[in-house]
GROMACS .gro file of C-alpha atoms in nm:
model
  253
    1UNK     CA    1   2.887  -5.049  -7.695
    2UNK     CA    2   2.540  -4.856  -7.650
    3UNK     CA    3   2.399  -5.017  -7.266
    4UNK     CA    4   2.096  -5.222  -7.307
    5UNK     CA    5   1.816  -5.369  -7.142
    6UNK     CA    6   1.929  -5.479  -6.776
    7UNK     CA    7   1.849  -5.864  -6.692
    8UNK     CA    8   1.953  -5.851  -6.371
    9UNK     CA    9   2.187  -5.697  -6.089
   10UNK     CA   10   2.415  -5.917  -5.820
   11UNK     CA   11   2.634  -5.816  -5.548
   12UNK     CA   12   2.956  -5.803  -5.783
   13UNK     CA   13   2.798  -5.714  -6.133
   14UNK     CA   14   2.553  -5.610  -6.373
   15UNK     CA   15   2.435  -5.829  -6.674
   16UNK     CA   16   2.308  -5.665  -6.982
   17UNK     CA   17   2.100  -5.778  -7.318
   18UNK     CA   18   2.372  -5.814  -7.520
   19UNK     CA   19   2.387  -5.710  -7.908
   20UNK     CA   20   2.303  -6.043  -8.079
   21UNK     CA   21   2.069  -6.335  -7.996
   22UNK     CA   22   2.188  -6.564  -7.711
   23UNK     CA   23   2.468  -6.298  -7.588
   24UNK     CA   24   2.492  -6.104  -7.289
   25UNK     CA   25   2.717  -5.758  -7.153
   26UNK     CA   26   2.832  -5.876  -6.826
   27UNK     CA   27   2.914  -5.556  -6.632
   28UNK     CA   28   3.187  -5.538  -6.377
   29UNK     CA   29   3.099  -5.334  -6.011
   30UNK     CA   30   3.329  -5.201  -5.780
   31UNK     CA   31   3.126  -5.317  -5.481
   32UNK     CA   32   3.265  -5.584  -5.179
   33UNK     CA   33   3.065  -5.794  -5.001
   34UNK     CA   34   3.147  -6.051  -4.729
   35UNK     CA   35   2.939  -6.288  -4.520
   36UNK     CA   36   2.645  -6.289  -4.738
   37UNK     CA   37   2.640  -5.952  -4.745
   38UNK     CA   38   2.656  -5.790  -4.424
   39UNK     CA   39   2.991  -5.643  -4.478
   40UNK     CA   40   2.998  -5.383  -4.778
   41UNK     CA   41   3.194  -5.130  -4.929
   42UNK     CA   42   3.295  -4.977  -5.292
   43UNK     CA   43   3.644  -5.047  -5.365
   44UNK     CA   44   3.793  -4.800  -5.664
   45UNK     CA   45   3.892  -5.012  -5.944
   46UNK     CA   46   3.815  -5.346  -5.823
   47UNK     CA   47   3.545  -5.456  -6.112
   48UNK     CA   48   3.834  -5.338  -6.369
   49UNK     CA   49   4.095  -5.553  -6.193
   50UNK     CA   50   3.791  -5.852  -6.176
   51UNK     CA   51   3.697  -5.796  -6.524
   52UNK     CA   52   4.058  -5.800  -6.637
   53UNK     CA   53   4.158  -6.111  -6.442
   54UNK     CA   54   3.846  -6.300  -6.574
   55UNK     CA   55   3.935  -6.254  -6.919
   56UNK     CA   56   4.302  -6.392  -6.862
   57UNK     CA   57   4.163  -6.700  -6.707
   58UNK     CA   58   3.836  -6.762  -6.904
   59UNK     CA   59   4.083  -6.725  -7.232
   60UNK     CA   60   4.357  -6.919  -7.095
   61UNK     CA   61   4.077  -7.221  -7.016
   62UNK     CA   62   3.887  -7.180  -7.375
   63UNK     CA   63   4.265  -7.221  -7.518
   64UNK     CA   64   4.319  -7.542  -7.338
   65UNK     CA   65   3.983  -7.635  -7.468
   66UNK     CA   66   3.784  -7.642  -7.092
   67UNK     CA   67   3.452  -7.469  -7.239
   68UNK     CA   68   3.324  -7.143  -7.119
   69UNK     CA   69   3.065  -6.835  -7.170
   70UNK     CA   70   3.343  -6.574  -7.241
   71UNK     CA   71   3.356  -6.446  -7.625
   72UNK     CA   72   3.531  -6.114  -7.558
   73UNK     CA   73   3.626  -5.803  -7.336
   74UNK     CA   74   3.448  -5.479  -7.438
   75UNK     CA   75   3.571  -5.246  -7.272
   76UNK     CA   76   3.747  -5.183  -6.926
   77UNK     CA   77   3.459  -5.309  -6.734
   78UNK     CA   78   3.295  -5.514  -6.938
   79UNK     CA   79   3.282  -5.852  -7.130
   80UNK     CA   80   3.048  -6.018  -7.376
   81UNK     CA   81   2.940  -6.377  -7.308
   82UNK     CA   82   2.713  -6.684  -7.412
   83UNK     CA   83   2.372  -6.671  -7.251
   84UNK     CA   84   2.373  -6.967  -7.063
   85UNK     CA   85   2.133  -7.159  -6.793
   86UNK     CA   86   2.235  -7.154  -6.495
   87UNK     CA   87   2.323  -7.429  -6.298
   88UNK     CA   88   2.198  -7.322  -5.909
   89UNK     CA   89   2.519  -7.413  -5.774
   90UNK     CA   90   2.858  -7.328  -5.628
   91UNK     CA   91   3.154  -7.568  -5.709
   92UNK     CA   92   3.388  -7.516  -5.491
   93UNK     CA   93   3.756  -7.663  -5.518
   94UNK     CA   94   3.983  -7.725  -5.232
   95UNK     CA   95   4.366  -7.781  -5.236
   96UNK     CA   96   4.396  -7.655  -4.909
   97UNK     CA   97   4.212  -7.655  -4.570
   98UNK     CA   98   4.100  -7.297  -4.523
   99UNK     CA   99   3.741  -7.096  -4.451
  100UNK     CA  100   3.402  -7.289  -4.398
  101UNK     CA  101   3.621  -7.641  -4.421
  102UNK     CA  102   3.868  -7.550  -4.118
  103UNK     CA  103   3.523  -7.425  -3.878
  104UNK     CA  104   3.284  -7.732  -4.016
  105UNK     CA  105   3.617  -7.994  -3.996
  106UNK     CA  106   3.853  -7.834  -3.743
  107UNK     CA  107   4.118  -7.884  -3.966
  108UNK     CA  108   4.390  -7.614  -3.935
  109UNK     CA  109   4.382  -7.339  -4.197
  110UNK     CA  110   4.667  -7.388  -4.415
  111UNK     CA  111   4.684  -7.815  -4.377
  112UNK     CA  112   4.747  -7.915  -4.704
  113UNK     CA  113   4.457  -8.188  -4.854
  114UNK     CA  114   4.540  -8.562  -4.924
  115UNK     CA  115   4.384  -8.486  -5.322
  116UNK     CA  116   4.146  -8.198  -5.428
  117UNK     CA  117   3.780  -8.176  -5.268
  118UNK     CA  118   3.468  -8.094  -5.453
  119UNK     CA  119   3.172  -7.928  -5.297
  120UNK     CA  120   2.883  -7.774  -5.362
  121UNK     CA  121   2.644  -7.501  -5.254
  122UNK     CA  122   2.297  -7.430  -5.336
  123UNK     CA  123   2.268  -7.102  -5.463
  124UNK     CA  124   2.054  -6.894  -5.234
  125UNK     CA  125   2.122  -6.562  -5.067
  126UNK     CA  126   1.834  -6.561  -4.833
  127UNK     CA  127   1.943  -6.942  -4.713
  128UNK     CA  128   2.336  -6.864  -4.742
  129UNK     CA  129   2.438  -7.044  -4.995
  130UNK     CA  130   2.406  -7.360  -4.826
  131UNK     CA  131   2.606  -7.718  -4.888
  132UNK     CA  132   2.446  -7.966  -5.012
  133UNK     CA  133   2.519  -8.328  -5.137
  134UNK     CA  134   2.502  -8.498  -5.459
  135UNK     CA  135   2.170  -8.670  -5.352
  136UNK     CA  136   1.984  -8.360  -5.239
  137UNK     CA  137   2.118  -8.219  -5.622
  138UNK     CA  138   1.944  -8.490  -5.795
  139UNK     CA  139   1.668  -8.538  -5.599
  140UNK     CA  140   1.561  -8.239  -5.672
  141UNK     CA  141   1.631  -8.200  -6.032
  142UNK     CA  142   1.934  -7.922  -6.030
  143UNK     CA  143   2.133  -8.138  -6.219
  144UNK     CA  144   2.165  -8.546  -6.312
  145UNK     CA  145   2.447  -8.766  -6.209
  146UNK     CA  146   2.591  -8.709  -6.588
  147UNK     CA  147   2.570  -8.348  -6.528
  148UNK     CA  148   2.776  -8.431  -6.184
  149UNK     CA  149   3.005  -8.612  -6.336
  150UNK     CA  150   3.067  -8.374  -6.621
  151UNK     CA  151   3.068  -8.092  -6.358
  152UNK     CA  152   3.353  -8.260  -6.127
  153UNK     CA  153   3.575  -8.314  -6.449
  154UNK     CA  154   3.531  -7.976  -6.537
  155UNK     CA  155   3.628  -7.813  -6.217
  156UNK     CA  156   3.971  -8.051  -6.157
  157UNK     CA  157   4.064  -7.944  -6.509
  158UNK     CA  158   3.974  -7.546  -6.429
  159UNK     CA  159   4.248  -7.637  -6.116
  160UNK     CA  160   4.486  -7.835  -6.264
  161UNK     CA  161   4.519  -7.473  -6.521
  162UNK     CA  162   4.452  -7.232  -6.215
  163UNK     CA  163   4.712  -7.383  -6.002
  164UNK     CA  164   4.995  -7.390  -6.265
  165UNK     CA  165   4.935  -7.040  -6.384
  166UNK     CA  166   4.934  -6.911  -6.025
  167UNK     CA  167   5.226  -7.165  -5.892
  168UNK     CA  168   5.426  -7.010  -6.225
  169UNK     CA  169   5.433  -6.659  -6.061
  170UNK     CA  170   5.478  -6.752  -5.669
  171UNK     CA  171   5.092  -6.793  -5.544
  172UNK     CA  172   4.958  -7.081  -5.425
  173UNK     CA  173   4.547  -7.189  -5.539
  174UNK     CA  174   4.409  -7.244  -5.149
  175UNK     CA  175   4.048  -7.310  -5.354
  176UNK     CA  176   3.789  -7.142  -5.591
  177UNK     CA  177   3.458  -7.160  -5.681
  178UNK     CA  178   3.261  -7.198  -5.989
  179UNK     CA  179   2.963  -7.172  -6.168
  180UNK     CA  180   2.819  -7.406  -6.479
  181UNK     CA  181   2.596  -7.323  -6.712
  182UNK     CA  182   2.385  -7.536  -6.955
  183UNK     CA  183   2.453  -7.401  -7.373
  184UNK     CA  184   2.189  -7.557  -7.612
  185UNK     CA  185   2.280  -7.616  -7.938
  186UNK     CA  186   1.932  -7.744  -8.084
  187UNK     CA  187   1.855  -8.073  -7.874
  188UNK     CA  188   2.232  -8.077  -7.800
  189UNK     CA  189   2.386  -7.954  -7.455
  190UNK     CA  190   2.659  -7.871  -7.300
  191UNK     CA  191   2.833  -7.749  -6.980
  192UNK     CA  192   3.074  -7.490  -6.966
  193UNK     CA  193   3.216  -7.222  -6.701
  194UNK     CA  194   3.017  -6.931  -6.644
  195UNK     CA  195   3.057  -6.613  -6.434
  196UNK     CA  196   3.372  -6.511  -6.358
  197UNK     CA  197   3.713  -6.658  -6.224
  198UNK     CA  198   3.870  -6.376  -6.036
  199UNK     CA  199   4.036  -6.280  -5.684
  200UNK     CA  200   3.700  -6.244  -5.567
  201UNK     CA  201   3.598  -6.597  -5.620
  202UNK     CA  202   3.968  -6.743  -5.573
  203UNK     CA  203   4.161  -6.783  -5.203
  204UNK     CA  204   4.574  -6.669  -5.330
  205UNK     CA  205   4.833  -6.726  -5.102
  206UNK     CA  206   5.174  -6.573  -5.172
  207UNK     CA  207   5.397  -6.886  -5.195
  208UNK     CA  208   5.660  -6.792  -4.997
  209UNK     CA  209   5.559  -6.533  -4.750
  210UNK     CA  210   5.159  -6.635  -4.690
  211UNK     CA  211   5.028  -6.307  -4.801
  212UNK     CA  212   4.637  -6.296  -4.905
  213UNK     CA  213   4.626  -6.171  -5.262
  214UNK     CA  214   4.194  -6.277  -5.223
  215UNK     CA  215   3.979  -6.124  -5.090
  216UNK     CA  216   4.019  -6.204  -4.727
  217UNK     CA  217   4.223  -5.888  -4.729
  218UNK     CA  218   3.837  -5.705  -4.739
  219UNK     CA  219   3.701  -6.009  -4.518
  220UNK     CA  220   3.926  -5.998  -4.262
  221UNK     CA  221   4.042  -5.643  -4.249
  222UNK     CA  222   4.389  -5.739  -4.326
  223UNK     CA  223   4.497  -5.443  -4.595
  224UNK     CA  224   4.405  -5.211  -4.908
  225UNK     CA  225   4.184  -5.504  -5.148
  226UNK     CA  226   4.284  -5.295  -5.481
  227UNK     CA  227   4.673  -5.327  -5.395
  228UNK     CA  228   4.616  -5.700  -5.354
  229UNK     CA  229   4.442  -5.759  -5.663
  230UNK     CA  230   4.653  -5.539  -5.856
  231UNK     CA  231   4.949  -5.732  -5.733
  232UNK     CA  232   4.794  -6.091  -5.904
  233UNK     CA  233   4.756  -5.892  -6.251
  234UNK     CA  234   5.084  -5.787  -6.227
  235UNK     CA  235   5.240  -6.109  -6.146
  236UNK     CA  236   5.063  -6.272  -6.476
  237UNK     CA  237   5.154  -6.024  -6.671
  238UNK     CA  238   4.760  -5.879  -6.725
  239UNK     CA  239   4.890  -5.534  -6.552
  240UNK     CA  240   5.262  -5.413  -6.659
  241UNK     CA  241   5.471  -5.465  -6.301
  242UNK     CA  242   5.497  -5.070  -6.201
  243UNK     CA  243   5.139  -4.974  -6.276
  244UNK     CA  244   4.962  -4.854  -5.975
  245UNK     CA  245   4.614  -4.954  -5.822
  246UNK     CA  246   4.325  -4.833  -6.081
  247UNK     CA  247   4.098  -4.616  -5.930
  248UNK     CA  248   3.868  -4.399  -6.100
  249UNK     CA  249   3.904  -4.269  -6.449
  250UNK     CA  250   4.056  -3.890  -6.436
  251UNK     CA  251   3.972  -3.618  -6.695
  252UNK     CA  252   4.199  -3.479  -6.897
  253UNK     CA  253   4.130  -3.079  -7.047
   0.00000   0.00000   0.00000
């Protein structure tokens, strides 16, 4: 697909005018980012692993019939999706204590939680991202308490899926966060999943052993972030189970 007009660049991709009205090319990097930013680096193959991953669960979700942006992959880096209005929030699901809830609670990483926890972010690099409460989201007009509602119901269904697919091939969903976007058909509108649902915006434990398949391997300096990713696709099946990390394309004379 010929590259188009650019709409805009974030830390993890690129999005694109996309070939018909109300489309966009969302654009997979290879760059990793932590803590808002401060820590960076270029990991070979990542935004194919990310753009690969996000199709299996985007799919997987439209099957079930949990709405999202996705229409199709392009290419090895790149998908075409709804143009939608973004929501300026971060759900967040928790199933287990880890992160920002173990430092703000002083629960112990790993605690299991009583049922899953909702939260949300406002989303704002220069401010961090910070959480914020239903009140402060309709106070000041991000969304209405239908919107809320609609949103919460959408993310427990996005982990009831998430958690079976992963618990099916030995990794446990920690948490994950999400992003909603408004689609309007005429006066009609609707909320659906937007973005991406990958490693990067997913904490994976390894059921049995612990092992960080997220990326708190690039985080916390705990290992090569490609093998870990790779590892997830092969374990669903997106990547066939001896295929080695992708890195960059080689040419062949």
């Amino acid at each position: 697909m010929a590259r188009r007009k650019k709409i805009y660049e974030g830390k993890a991709k690129i999005l694109y005018e996309g070939p018909e009205p109300g489309t966009i090319v969302q654009y997979f990097k290879d760059d990793a980012t932590a803590f808002n930013a401060e820590k960076k680096d270029v990991i070979e193959g990542k935004g194919v692993l990310n753009n690969r991953l996000s199709e299996y669960f985007m799919t997987g979700l439209n099957n079930i019939g949990v709405p999202t942006h996705f229409i199709k992959r392009i290419n090895m880096r790149e998908q075409l999706v709804r143009a939608v209005e973004i929501i300026p929030l971060e759900v967040v699901v928790r199933n287990v204590a880890a992160g920002s809830i173990s430092k703000r609670l002083g629960i112990e990483e790993g605690t299991p939680l009583p049922r899953p926890i909702v939260e949300y972010y406002f989303k704002d690099d220069k401010l961090g991202d910070p959480m914020v409460g239903e009140e402060h989201i309709i106070a000041f007009g991000w969304a209405s308490q239908q919107d809320l509602d609609d949103i919460v119901s959408l993310a427990l269904r996005v982990n009831d899926f998430m958690s079976g697919v992963m618990m099916g091939v030995g990794i446990r969903l920690v948490d994950f966060k999400i992003e909603i976007g408004r689609i309007w058909d005429g006066d009609y509108m609707r909320l659906v999943v937007a973005d991406e649902i990958s490693p990067d915006s997913c904490r994976l434990w390894d059921v049995t052993t612990g092992q960080k398949l997220d990326k708190d391997v690039f985080r916390r300096d705990l290992g090569n972030l490609a093998d870990a990713y790779t590892e997830v696709a092969r374990r669903l099946g997106v990547l066939p189970k001896n295929s080695a990390p992708l890195g960059k394309p080689k040419l062949i004379n």
